[in-house]
PDB file of N, CA, C and O in Angstrom:
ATOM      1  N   UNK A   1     212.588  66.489 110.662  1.00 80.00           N
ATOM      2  CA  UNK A   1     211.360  67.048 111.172  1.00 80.00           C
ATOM      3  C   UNK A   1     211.237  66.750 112.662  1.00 80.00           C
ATOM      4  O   UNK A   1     211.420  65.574 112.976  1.00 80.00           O
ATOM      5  N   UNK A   2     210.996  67.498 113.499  1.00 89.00           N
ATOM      6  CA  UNK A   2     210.475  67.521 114.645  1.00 89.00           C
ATOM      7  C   UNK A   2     209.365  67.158 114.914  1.00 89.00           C
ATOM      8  O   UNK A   2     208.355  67.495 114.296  1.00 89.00           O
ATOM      9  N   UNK A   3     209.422  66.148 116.231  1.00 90.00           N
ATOM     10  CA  UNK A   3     208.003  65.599 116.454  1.00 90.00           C
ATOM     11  C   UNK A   3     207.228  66.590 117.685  1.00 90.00           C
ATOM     12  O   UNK A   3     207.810  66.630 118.768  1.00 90.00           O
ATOM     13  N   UNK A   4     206.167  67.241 117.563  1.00 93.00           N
ATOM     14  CA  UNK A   4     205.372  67.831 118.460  1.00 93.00           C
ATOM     15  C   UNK A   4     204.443  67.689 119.318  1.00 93.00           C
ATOM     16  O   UNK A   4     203.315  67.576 118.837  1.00 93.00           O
ATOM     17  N   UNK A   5     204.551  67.649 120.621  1.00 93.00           N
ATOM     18  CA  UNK A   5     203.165  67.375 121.443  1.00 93.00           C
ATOM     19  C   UNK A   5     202.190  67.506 120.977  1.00 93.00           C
ATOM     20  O   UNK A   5     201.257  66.729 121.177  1.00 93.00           O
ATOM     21  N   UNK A   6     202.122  68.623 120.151  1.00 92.00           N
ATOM     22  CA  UNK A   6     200.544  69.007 119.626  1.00 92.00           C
ATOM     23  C   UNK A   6     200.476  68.098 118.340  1.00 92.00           C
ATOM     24  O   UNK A   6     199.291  68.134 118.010  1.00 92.00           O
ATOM     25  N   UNK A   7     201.030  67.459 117.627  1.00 90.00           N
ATOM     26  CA  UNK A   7     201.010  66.821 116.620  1.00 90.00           C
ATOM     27  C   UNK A   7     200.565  65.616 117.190  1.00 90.00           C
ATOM     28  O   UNK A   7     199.469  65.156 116.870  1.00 90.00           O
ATOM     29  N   UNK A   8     201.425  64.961 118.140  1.00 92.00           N
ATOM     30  CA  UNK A   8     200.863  63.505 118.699  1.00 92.00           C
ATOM     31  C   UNK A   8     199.528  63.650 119.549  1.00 92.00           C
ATOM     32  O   UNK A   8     198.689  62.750 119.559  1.00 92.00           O
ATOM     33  N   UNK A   9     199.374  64.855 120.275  1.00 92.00           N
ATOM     34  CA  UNK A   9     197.823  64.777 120.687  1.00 92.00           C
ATOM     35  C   UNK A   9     196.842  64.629 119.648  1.00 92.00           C
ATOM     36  O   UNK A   9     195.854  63.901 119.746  1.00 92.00           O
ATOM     37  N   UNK A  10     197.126  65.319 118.671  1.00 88.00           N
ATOM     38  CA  UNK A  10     195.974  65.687 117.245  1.00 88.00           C
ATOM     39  C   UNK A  10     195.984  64.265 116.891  1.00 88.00           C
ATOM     40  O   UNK A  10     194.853  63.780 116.840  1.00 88.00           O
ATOM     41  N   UNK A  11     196.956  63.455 116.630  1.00 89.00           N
ATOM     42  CA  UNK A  11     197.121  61.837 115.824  1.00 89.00           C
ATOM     43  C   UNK A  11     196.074  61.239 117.237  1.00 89.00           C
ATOM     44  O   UNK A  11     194.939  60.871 116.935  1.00 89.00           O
ATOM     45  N   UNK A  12     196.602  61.147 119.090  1.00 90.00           N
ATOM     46  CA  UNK A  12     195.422  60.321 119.580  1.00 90.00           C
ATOM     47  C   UNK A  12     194.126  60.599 119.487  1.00 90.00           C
ATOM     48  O   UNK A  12     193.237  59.787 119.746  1.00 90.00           O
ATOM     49  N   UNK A  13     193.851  62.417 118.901  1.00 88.00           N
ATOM     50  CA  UNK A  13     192.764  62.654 119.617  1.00 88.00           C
ATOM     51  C   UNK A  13     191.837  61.627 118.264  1.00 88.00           C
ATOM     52  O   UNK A  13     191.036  60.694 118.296  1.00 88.00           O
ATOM     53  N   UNK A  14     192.542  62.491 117.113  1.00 85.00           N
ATOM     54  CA  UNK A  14     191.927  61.250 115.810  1.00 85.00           C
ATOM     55  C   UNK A  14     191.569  60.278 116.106  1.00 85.00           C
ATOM     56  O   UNK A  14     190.403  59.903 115.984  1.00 85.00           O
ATOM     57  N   UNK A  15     192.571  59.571 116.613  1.00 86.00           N
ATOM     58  CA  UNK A  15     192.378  57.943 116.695  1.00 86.00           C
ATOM     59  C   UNK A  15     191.563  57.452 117.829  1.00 86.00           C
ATOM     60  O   UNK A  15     191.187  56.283 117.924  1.00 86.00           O
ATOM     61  N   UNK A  16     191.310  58.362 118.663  1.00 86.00           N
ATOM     62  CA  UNK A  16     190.136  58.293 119.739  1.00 86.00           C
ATOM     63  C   UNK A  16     188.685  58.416 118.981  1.00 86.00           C
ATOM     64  O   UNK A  16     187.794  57.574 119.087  1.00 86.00           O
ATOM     65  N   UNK A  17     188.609  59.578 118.221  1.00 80.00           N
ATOM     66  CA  UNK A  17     187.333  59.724 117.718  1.00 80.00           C
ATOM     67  C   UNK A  17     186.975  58.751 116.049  1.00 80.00           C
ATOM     68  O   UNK A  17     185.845  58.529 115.614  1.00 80.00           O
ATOM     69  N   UNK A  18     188.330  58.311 115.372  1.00 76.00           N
ATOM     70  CA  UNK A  18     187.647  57.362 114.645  1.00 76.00           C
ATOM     71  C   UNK A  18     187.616  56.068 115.062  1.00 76.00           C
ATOM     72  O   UNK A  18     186.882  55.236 114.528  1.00 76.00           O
ATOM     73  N   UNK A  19     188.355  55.818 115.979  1.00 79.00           N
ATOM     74  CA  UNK A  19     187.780  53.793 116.588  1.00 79.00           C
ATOM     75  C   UNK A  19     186.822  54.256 117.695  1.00 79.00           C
ATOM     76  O   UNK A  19     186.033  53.346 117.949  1.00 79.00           O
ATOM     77  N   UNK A  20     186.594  55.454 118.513  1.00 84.00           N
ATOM     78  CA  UNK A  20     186.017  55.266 119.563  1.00 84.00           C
ATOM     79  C   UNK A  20     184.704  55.315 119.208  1.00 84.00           C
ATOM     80  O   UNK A  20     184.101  54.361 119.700  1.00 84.00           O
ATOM     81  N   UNK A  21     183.620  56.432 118.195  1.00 85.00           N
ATOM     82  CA  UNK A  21     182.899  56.705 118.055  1.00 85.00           C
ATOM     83  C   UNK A  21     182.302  56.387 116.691  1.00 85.00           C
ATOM     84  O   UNK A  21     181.117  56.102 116.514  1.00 85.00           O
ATOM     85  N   UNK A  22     183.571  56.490 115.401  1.00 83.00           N
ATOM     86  CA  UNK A  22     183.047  55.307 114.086  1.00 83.00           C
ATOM     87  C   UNK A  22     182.433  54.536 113.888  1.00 83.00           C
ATOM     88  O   UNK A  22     181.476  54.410 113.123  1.00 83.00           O
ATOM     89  N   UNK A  23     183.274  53.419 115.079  1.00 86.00           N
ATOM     90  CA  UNK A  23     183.553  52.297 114.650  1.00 86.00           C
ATOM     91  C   UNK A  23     182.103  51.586 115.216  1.00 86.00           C
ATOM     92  O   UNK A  23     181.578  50.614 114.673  1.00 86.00           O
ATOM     93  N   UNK A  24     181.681  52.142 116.178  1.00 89.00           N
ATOM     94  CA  UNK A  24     180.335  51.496 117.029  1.00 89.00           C
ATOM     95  C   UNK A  24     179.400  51.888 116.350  1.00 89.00           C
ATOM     96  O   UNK A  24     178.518  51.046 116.180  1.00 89.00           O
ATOM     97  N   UNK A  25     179.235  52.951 115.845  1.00 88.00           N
ATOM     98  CA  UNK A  25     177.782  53.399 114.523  1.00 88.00           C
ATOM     99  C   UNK A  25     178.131  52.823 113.424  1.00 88.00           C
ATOM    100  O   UNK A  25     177.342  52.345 112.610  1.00 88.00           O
ATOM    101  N   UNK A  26     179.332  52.834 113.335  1.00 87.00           N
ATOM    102  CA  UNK A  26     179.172  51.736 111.764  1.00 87.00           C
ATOM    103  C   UNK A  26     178.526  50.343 112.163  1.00 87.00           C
ATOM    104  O   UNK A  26     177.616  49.963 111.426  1.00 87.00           O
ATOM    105  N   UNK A  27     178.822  49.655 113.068  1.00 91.00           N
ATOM    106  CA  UNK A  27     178.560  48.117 113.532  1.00 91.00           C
ATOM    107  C   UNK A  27     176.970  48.517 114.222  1.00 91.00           C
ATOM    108  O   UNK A  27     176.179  47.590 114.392  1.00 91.00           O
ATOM    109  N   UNK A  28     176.547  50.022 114.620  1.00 92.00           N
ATOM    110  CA  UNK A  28     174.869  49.843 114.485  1.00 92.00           C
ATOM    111  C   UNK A  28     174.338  50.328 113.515  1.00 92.00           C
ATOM    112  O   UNK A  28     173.108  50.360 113.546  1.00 92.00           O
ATOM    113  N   UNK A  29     174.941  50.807 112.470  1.00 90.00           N
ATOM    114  CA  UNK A  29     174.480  50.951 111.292  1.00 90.00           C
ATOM    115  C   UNK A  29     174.087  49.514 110.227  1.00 90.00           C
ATOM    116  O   UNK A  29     173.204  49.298 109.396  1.00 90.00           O
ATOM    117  N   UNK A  30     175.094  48.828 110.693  1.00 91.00           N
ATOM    118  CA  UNK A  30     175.293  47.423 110.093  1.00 91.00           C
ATOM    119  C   UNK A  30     174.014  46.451 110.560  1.00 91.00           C
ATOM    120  O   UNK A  30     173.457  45.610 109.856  1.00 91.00           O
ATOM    121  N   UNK A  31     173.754  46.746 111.727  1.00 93.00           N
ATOM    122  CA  UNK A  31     173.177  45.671 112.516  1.00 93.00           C
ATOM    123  C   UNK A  31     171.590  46.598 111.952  1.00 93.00           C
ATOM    124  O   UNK A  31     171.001  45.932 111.101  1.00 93.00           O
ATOM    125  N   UNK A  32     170.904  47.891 112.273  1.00 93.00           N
ATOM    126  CA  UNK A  32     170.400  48.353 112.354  1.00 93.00           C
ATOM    127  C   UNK A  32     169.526  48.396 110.677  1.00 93.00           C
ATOM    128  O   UNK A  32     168.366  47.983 110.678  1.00 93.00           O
ATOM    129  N   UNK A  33     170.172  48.931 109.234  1.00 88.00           N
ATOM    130  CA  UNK A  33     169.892  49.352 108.845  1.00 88.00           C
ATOM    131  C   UNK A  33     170.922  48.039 107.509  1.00 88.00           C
ATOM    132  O   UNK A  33     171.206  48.170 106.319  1.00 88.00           O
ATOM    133  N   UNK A  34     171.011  47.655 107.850  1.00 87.00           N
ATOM    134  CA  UNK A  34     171.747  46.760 106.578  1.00 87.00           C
ATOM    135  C   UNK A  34     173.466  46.766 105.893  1.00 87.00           C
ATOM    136  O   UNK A  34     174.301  47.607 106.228  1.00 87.00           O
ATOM    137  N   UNK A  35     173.673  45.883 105.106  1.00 86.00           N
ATOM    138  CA  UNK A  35     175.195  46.003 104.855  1.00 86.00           C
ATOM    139  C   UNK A  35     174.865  46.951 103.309  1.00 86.00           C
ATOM    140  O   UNK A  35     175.886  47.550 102.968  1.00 86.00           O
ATOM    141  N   UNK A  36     174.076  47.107 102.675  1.00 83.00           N
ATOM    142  CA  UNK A  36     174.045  47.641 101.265  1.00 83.00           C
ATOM    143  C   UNK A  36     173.937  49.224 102.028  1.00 83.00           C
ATOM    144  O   UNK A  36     174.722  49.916 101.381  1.00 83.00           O
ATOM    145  N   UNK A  37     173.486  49.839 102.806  1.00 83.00           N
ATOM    146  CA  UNK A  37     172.794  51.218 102.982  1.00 83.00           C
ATOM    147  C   UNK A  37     173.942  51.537 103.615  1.00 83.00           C
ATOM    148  O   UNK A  37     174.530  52.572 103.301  1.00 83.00           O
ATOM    149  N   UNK A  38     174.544  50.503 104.824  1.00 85.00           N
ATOM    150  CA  UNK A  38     175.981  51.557 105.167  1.00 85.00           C
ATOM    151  C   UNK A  38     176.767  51.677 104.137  1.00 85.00           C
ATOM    152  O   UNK A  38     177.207  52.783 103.824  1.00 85.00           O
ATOM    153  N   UNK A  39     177.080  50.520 103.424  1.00 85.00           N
ATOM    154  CA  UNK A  39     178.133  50.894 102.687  1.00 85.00           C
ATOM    155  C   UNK A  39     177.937  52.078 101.865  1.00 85.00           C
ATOM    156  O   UNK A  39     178.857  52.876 101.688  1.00 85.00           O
ATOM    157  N   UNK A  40     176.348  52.288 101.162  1.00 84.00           N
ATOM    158  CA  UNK A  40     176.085  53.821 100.985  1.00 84.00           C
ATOM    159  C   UNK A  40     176.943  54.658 101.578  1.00 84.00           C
ATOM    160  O   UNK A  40     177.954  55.115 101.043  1.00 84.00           O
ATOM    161  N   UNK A  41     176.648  54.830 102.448  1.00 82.00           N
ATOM    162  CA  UNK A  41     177.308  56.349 103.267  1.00 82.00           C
ATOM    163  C   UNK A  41     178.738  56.280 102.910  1.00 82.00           C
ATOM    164  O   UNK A  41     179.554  57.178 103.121  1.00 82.00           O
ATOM    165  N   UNK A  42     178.928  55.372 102.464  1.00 84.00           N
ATOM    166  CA  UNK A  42     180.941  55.502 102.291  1.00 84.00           C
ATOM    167  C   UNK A  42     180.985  56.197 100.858  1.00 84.00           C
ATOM    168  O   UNK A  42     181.993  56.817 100.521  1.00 84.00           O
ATOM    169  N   UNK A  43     179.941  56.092 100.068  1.00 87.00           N
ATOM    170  CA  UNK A  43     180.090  57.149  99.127  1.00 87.00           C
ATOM    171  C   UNK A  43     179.888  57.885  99.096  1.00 87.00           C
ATOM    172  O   UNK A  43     180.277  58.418  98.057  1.00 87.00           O
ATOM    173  N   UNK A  44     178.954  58.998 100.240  1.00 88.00           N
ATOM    174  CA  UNK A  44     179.202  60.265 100.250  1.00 88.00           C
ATOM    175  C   UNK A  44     180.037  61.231 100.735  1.00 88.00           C
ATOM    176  O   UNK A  44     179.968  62.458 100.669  1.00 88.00           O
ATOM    177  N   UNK A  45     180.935  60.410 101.293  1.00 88.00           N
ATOM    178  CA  UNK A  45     182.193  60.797 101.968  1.00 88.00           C
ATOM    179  C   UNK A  45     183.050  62.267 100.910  1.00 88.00           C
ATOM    180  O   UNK A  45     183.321  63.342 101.443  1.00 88.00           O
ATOM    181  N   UNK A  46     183.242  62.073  99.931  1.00 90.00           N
ATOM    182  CA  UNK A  46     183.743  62.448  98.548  1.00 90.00           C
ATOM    183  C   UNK A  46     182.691  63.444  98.391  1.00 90.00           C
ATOM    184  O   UNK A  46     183.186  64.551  98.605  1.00 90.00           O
ATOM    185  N   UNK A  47     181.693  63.508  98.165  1.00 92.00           N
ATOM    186  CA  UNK A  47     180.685  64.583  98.052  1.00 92.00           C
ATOM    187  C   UNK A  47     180.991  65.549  99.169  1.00 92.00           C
ATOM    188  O   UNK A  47     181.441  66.680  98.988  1.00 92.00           O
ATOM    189  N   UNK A  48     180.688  64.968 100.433  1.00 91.00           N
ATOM    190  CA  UNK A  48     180.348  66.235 101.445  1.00 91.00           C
ATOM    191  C   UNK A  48     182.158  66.930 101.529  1.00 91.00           C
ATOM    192  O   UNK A  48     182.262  68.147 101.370  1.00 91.00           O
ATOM    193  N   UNK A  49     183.021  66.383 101.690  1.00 90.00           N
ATOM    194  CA  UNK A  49     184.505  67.017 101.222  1.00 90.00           C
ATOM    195  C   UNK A  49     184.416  67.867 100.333  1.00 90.00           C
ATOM    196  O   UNK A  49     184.865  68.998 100.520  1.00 90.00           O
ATOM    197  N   UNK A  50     183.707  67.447  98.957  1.00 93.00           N
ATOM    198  CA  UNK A  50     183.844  68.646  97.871  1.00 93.00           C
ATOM    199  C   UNK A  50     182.899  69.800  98.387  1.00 93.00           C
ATOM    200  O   UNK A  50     183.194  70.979  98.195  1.00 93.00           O
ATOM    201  N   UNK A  51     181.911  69.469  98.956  1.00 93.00           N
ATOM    202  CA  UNK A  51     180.904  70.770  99.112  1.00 93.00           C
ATOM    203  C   UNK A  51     181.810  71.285 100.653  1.00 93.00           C
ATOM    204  O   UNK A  51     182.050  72.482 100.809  1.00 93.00           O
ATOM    205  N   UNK A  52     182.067  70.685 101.265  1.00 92.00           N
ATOM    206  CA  UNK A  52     182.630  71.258 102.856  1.00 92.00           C
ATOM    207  C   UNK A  52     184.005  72.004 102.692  1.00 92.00           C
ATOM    208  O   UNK A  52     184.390  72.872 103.476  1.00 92.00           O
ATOM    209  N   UNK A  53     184.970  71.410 101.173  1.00 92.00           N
ATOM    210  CA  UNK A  53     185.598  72.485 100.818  1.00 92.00           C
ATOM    211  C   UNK A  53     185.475  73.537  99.981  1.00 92.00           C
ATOM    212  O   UNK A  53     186.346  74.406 100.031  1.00 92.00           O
ATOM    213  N   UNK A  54     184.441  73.657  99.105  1.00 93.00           N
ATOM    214  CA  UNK A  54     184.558  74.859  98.904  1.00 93.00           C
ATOM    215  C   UNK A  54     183.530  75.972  99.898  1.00 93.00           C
ATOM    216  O   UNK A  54     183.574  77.177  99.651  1.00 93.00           O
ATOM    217  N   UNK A  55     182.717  75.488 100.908  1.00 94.00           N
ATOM    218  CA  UNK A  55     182.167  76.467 101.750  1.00 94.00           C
ATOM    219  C   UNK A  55     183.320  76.938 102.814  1.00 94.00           C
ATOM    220  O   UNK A  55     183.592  78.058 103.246  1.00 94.00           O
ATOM    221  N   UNK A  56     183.833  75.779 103.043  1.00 93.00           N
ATOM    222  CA  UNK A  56     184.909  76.214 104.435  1.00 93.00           C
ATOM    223  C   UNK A  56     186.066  76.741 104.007  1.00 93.00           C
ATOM    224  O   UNK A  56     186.469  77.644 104.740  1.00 93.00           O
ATOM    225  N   UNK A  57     186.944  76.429 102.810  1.00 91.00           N
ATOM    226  CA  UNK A  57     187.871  76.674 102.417  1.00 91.00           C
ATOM    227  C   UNK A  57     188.072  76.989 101.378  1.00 91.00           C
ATOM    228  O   UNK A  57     189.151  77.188 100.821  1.00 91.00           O
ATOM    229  N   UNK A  58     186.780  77.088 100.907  1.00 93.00           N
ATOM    230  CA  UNK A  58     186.997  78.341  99.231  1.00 93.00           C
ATOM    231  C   UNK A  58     187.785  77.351  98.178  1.00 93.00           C
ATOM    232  O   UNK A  58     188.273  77.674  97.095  1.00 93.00           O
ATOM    233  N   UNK A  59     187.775  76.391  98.639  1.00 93.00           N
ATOM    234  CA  UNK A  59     188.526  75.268  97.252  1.00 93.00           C
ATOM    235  C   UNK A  59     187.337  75.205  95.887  1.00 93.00           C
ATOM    236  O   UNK A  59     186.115  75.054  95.911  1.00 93.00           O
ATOM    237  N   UNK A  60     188.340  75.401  94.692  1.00 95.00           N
ATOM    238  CA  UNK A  60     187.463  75.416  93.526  1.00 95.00           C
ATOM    239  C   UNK A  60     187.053  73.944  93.226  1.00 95.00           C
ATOM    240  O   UNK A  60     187.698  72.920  93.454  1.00 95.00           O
ATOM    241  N   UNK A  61     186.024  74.064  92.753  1.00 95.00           N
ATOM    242  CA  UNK A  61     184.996  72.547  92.083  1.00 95.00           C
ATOM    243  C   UNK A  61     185.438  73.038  90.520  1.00 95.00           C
ATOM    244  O   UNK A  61     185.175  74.042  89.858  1.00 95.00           O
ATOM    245  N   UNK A  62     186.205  71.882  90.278  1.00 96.00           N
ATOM    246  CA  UNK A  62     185.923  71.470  88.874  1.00 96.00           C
ATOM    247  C   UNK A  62     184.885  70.678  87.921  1.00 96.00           C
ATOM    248  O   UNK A  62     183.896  69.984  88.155  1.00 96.00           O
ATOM    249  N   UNK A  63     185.492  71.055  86.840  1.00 96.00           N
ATOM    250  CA  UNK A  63     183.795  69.778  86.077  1.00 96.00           C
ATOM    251  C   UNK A  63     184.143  68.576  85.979  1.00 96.00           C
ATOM    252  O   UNK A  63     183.473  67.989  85.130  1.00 96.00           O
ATOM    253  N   UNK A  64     185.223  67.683  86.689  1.00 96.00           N
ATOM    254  CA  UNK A  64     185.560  66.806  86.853  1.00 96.00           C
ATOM    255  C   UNK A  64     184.966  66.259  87.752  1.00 96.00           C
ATOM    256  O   UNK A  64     184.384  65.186  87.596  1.00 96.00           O
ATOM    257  N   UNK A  65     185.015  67.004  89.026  1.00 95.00           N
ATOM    258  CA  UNK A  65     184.403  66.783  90.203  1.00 95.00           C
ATOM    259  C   UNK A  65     182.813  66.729  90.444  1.00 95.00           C
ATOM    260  O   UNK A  65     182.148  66.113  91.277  1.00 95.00           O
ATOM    261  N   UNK A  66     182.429  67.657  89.339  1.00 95.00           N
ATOM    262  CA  UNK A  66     181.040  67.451  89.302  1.00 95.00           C
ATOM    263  C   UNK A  66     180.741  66.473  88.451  1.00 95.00           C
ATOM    264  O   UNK A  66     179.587  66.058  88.555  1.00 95.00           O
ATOM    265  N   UNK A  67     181.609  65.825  87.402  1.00 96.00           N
ATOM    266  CA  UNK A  67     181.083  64.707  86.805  1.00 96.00           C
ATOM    267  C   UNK A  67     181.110  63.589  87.729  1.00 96.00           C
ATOM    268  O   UNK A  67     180.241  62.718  87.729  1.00 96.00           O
ATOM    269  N   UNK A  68     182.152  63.610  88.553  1.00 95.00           N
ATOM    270  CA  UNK A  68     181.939  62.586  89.433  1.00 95.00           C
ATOM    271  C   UNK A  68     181.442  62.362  90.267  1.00 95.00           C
ATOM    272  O   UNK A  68     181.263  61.203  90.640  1.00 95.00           O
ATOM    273  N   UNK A  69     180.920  63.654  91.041  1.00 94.00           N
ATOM    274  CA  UNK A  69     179.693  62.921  91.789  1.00 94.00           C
ATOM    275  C   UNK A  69     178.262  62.814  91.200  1.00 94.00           C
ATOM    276  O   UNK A  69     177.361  62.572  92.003  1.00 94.00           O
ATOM    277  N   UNK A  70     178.005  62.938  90.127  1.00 95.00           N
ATOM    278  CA  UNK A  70     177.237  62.585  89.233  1.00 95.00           C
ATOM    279  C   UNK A  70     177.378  60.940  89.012  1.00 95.00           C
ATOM    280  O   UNK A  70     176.379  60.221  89.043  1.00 95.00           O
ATOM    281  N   UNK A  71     178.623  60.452  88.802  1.00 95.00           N
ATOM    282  CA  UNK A  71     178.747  59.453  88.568  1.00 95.00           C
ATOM    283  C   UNK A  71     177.976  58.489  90.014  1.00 95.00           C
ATOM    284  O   UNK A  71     177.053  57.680  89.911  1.00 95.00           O
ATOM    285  N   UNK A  72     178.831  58.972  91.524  1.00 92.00           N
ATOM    286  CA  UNK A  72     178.738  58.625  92.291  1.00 92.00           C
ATOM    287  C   UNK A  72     177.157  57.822  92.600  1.00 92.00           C
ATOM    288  O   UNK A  72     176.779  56.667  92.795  1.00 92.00           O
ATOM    289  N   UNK A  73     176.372  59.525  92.489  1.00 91.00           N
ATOM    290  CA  UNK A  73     174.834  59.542  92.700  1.00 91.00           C
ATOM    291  C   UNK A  73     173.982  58.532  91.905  1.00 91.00           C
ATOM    292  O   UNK A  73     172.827  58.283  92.251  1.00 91.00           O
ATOM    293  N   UNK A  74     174.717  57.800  90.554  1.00 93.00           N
ATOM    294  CA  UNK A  74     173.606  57.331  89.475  1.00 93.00           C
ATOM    295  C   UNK A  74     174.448  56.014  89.999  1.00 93.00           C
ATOM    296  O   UNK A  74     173.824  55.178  89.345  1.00 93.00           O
ATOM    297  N   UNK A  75     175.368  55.294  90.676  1.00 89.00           N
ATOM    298  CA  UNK A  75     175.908  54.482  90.940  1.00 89.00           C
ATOM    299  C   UNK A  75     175.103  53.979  92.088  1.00 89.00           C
ATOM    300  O   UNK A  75     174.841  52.777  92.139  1.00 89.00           O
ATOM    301  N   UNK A  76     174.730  54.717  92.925  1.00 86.00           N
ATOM    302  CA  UNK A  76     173.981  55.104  94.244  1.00 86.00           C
ATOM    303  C   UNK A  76     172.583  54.148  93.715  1.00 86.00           C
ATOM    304  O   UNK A  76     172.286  52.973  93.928  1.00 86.00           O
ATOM    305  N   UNK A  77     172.032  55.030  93.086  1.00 87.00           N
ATOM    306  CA  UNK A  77     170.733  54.875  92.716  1.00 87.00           C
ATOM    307  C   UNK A  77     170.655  53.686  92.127  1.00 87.00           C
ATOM    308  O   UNK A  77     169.590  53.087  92.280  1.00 87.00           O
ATOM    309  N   UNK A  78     171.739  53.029  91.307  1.00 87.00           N
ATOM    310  CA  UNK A  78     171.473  51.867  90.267  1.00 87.00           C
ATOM    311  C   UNK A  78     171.304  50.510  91.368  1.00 87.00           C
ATOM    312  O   UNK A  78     170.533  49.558  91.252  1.00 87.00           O
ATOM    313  N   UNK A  79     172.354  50.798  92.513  1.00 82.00           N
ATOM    314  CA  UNK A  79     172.945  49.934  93.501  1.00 82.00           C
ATOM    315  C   UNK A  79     171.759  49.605  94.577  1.00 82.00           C
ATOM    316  O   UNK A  79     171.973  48.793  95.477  1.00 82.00           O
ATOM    317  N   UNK A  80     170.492  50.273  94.449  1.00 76.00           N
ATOM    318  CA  UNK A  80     170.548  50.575  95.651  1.00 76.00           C
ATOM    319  C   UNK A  80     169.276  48.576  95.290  1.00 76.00           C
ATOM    320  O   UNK A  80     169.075  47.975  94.235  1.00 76.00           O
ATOM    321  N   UNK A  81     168.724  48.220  96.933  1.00 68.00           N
ATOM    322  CA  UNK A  81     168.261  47.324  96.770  1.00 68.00           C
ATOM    323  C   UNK A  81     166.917  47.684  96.444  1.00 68.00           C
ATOM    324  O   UNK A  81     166.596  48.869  96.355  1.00 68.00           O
ATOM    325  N   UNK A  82     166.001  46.629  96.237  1.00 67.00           N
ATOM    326  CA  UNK A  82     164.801  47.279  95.092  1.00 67.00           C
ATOM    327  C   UNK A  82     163.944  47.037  95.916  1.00 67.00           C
ATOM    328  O   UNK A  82     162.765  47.296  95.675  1.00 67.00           O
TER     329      UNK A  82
END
């Protein structure tokens, strides 16, 4: 395989925008809003993928997928602090 300029720009530009801009809202998310509520957001990660692919890319949802973010959401809710 051939390595491509445009391939290694796409890998820094990534790696620019997930340590450059992530990584500082996660650590004011942390500071700001708690360690239980960010870690929230790491479970909707999986949700907005399933809905962002089938609007953007027409990918089919199975009933797997909907059981699981079912699962996700009542995991959410059980977790959350009281």
């Amino acid at each position: 395989h051939m390595v491509t300029w445009e391939g290694v720009g796409s890998i820094i530009v990534l790696g620019l925008f997930a340590s450059g801009i992530a990584v500082p809202v996660i650590f004011y998310a942390l500071y700001h809003i708690g360690t239980i509520t960010t870690v929230f957001a790491s479970y909707l990660f999986p949700i907005f993928s399933m809905v962002f692919g089938y609007i953007i890319l027409g990918e089919m949802v199975s009933e797997t997928m909907v059981y699981a973010i079912v699962l996700i959401m009542v995991g959410m809710v059980l977790g959350r602090e009281p």
